[in-house]
PDB file of C-alpha atoms in Angstrom:
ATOM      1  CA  UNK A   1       8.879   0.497  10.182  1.00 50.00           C
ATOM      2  CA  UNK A   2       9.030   1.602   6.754  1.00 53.00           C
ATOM      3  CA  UNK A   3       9.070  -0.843   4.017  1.00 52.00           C
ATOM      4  CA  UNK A   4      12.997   0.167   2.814  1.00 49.00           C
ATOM      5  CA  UNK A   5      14.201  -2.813   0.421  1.00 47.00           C
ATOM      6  CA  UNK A   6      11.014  -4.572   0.603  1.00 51.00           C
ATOM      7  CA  UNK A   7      11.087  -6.047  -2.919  1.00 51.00           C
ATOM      8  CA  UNK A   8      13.569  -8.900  -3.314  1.00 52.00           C
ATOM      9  CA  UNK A   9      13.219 -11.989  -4.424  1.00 55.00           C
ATOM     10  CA  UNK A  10      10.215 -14.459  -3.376  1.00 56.00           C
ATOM     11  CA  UNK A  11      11.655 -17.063  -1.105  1.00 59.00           C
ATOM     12  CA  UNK A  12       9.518 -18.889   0.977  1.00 57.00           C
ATOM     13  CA  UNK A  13      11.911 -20.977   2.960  1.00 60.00           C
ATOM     14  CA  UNK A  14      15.061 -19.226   4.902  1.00 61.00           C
ATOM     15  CA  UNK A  15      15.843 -16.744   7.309  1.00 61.00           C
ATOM     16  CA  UNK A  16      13.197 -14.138   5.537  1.00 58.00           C
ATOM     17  CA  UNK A  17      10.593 -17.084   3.864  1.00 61.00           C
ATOM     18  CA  UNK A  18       8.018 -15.933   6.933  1.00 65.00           C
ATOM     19  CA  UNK A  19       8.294 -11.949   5.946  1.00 64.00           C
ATOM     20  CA  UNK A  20       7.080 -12.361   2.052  1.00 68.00           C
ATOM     21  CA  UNK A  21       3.591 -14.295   3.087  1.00 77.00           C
ATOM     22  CA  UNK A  22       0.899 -11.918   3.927  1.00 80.00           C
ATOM     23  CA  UNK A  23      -3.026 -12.322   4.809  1.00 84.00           C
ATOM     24  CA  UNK A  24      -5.056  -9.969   2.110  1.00 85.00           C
ATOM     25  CA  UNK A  25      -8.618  -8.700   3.695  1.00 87.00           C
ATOM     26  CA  UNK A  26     -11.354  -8.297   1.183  1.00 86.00           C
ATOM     27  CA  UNK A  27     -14.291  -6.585   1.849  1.00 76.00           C
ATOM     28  CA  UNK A  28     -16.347  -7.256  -1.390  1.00 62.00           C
ATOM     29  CA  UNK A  29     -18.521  -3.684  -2.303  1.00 49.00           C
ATOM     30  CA  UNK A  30     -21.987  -4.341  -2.156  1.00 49.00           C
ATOM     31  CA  UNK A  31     -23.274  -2.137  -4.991  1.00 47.00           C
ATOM     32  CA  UNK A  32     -25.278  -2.365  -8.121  1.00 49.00           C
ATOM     33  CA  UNK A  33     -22.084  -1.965 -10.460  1.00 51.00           C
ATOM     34  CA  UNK A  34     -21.025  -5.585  -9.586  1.00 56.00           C
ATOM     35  CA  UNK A  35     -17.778  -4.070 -11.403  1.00 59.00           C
ATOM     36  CA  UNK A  36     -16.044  -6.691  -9.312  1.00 60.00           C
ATOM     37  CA  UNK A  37     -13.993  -3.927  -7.056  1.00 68.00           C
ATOM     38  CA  UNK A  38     -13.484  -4.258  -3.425  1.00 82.00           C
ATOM     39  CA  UNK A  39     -11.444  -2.883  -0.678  1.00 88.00           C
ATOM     40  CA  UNK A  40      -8.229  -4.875   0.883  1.00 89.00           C
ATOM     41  CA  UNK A  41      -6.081  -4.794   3.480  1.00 92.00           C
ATOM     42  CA  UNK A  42      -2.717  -6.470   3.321  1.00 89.00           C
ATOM     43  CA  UNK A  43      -1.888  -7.743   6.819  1.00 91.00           C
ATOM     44  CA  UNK A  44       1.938  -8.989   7.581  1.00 88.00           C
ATOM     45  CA  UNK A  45       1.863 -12.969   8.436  1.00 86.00           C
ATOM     46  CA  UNK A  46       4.898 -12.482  11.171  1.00 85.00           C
ATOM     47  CA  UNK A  47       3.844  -9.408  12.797  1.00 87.00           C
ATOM     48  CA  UNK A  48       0.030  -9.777  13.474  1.00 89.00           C
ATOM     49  CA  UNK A  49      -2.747  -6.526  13.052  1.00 93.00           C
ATOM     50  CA  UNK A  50       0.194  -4.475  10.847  1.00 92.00           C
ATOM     51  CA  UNK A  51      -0.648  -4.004   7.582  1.00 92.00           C
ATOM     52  CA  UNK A  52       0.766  -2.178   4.559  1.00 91.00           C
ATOM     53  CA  UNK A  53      -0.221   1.968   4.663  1.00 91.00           C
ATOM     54  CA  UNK A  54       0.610   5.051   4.156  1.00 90.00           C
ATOM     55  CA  UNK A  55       2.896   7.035   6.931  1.00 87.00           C
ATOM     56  CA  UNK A  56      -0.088   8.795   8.308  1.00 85.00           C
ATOM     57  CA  UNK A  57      -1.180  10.200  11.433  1.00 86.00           C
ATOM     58  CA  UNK A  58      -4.893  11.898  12.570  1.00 86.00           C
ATOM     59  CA  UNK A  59      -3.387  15.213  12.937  1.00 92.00           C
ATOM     60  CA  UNK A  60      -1.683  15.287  10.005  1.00 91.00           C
ATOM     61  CA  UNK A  61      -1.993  18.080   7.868  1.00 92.00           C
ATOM     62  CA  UNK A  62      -3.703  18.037   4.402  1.00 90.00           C
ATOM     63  CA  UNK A  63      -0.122  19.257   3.102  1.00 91.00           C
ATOM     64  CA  UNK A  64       1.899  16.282   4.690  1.00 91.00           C
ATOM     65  CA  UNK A  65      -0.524  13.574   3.505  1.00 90.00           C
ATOM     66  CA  UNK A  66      -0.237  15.305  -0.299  1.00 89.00           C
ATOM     67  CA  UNK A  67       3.540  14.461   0.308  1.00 89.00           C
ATOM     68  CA  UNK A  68       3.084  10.852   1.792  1.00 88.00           C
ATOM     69  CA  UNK A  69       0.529  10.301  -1.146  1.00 89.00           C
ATOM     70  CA  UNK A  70       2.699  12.020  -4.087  1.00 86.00           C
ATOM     71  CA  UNK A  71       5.721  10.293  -3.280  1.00 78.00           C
ATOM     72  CA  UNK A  72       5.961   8.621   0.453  1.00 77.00           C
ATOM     73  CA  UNK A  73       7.658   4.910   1.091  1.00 73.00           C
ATOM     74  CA  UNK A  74       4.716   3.052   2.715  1.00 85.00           C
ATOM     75  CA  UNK A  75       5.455   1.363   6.152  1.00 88.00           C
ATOM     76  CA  UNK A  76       3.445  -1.218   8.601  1.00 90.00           C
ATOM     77  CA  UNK A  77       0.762   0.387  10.742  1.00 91.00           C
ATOM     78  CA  UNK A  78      -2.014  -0.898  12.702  1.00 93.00           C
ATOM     79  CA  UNK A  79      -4.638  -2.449  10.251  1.00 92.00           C
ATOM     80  CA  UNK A  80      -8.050  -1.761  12.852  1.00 89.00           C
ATOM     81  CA  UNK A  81      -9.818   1.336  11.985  1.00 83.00           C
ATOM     82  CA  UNK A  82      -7.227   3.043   9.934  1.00 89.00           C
ATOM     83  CA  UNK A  83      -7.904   4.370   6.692  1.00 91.00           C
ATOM     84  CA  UNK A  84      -3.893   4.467   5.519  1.00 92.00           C
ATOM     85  CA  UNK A  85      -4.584   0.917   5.908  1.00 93.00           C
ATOM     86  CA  UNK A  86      -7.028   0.250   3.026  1.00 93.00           C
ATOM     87  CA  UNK A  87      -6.581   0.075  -0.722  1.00 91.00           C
ATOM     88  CA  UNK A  88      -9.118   0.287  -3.388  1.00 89.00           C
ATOM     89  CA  UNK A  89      -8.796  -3.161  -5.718  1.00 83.00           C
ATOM     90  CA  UNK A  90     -10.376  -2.034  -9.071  1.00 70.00           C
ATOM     91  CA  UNK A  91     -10.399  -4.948 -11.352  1.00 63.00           C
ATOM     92  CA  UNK A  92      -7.682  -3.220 -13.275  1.00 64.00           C
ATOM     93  CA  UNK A  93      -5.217  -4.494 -10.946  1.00 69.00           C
ATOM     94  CA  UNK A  94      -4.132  -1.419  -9.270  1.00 80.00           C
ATOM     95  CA  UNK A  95      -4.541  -0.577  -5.403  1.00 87.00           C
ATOM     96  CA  UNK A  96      -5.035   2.819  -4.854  1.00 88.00           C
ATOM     97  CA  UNK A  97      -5.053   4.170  -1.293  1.00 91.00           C
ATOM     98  CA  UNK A  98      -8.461   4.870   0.192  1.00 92.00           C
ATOM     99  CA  UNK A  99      -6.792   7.406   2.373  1.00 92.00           C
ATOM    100  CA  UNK A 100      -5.648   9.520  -0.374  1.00 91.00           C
ATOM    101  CA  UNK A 101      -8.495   9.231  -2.751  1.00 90.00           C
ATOM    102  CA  UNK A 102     -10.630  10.653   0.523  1.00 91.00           C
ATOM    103  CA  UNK A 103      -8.217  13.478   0.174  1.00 90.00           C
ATOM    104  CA  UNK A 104      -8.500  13.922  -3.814  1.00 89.00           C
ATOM    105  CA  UNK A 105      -5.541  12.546  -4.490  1.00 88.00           C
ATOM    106  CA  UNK A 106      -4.661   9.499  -6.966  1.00 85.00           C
ATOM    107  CA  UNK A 107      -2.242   7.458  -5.239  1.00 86.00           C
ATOM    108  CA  UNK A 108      -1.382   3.626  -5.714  1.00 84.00           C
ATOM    109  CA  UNK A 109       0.988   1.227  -4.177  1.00 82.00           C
ATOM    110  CA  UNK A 110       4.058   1.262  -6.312  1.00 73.00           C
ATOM    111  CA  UNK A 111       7.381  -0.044  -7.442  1.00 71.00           C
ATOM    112  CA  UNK A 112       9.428   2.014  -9.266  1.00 70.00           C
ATOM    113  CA  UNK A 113      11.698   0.906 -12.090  1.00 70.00           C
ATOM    114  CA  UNK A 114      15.051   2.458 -13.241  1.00 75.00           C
ATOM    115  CA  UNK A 115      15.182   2.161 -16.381  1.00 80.00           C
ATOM    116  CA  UNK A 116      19.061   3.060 -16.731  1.00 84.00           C
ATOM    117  CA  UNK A 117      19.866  -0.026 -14.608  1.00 81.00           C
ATOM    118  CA  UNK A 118      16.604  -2.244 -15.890  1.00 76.00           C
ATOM    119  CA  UNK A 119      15.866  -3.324 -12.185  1.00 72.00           C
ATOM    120  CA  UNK A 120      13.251  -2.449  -9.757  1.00 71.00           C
ATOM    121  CA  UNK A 121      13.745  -0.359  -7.032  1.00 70.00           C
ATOM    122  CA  UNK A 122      13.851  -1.832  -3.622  1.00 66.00           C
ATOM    123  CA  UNK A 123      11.151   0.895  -1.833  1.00 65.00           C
ATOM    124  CA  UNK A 124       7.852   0.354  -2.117  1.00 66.00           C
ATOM    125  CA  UNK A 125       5.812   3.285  -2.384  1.00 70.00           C
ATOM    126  CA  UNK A 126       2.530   5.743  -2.598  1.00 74.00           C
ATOM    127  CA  UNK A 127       3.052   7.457  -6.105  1.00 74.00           C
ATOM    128  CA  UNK A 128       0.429   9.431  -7.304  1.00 72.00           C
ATOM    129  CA  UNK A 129      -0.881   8.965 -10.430  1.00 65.00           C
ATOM    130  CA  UNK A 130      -0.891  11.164 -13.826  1.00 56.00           C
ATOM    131  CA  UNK A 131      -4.437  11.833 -14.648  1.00 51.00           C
ATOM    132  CA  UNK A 132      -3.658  13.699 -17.814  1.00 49.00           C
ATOM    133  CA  UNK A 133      -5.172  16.888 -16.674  1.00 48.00           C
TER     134      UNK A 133
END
């Protein structure tokens, strides 16, 4: 499902202590940049081969994965051969989806802050980033 008020609070004991551990896959690039970047896929502990993507299906249109990637609450999918599954780890800290960046699109996983009520919001999301252009 999608990831609705998945930030809270870390707890790691309790009735939710399972659903806040996850296994991160790291496949290291093997270029001549050794700019330390690699792609990751962040697999749920509790609910084995689901990992955190974008909503995305193959026959999508390019028009509905601009709107997942601009602005779309990200949700657990099947990690095994699917590109909504795999984020780009600069060493800048941001992931950016692989998925979207295949499409030309800018996208990382986000949490967005209200400023008005200094708290984070409880979605987390695909936001596409400003490139100043």
């Amino acid at each position: 499902g999608k990831l609705h008020h998945a930030v809270q609070q870390c707890s790691l004991h309790g009735m939710h202590g399972d659903t806040q551990k996850w296994m991160i896959h790291d496949s290291t690039h093997n270029n001549n940049d050794d700019d330390g970047s690699s792609m990751v896929q962040i697999e749920s502990y509790v609910h084995h081969n689901k990992c955190i993507g974008i909503d995305y299906y193959a026959d999508d249109t390019l028009s509905i994965v601009k709107d997942m990637c601009s602005n779309g609450v990200l949700k657990l999918v099947p990690c095994s051969d699917n590109p909504a599954t795999y984020w780009y780890n600069g060493n800048g800290g941001n992931l950016i989806s692989f998925l979207c960046w295949s499409k030309g699109i800018s996208s990382t996983m986000s949490v967005e802050y209200d400023a008005s009520d200094k708290i984070c919001k409880e979605e987390l999301t695909a936001t596409e980033e400003d490139t100043g252009d």
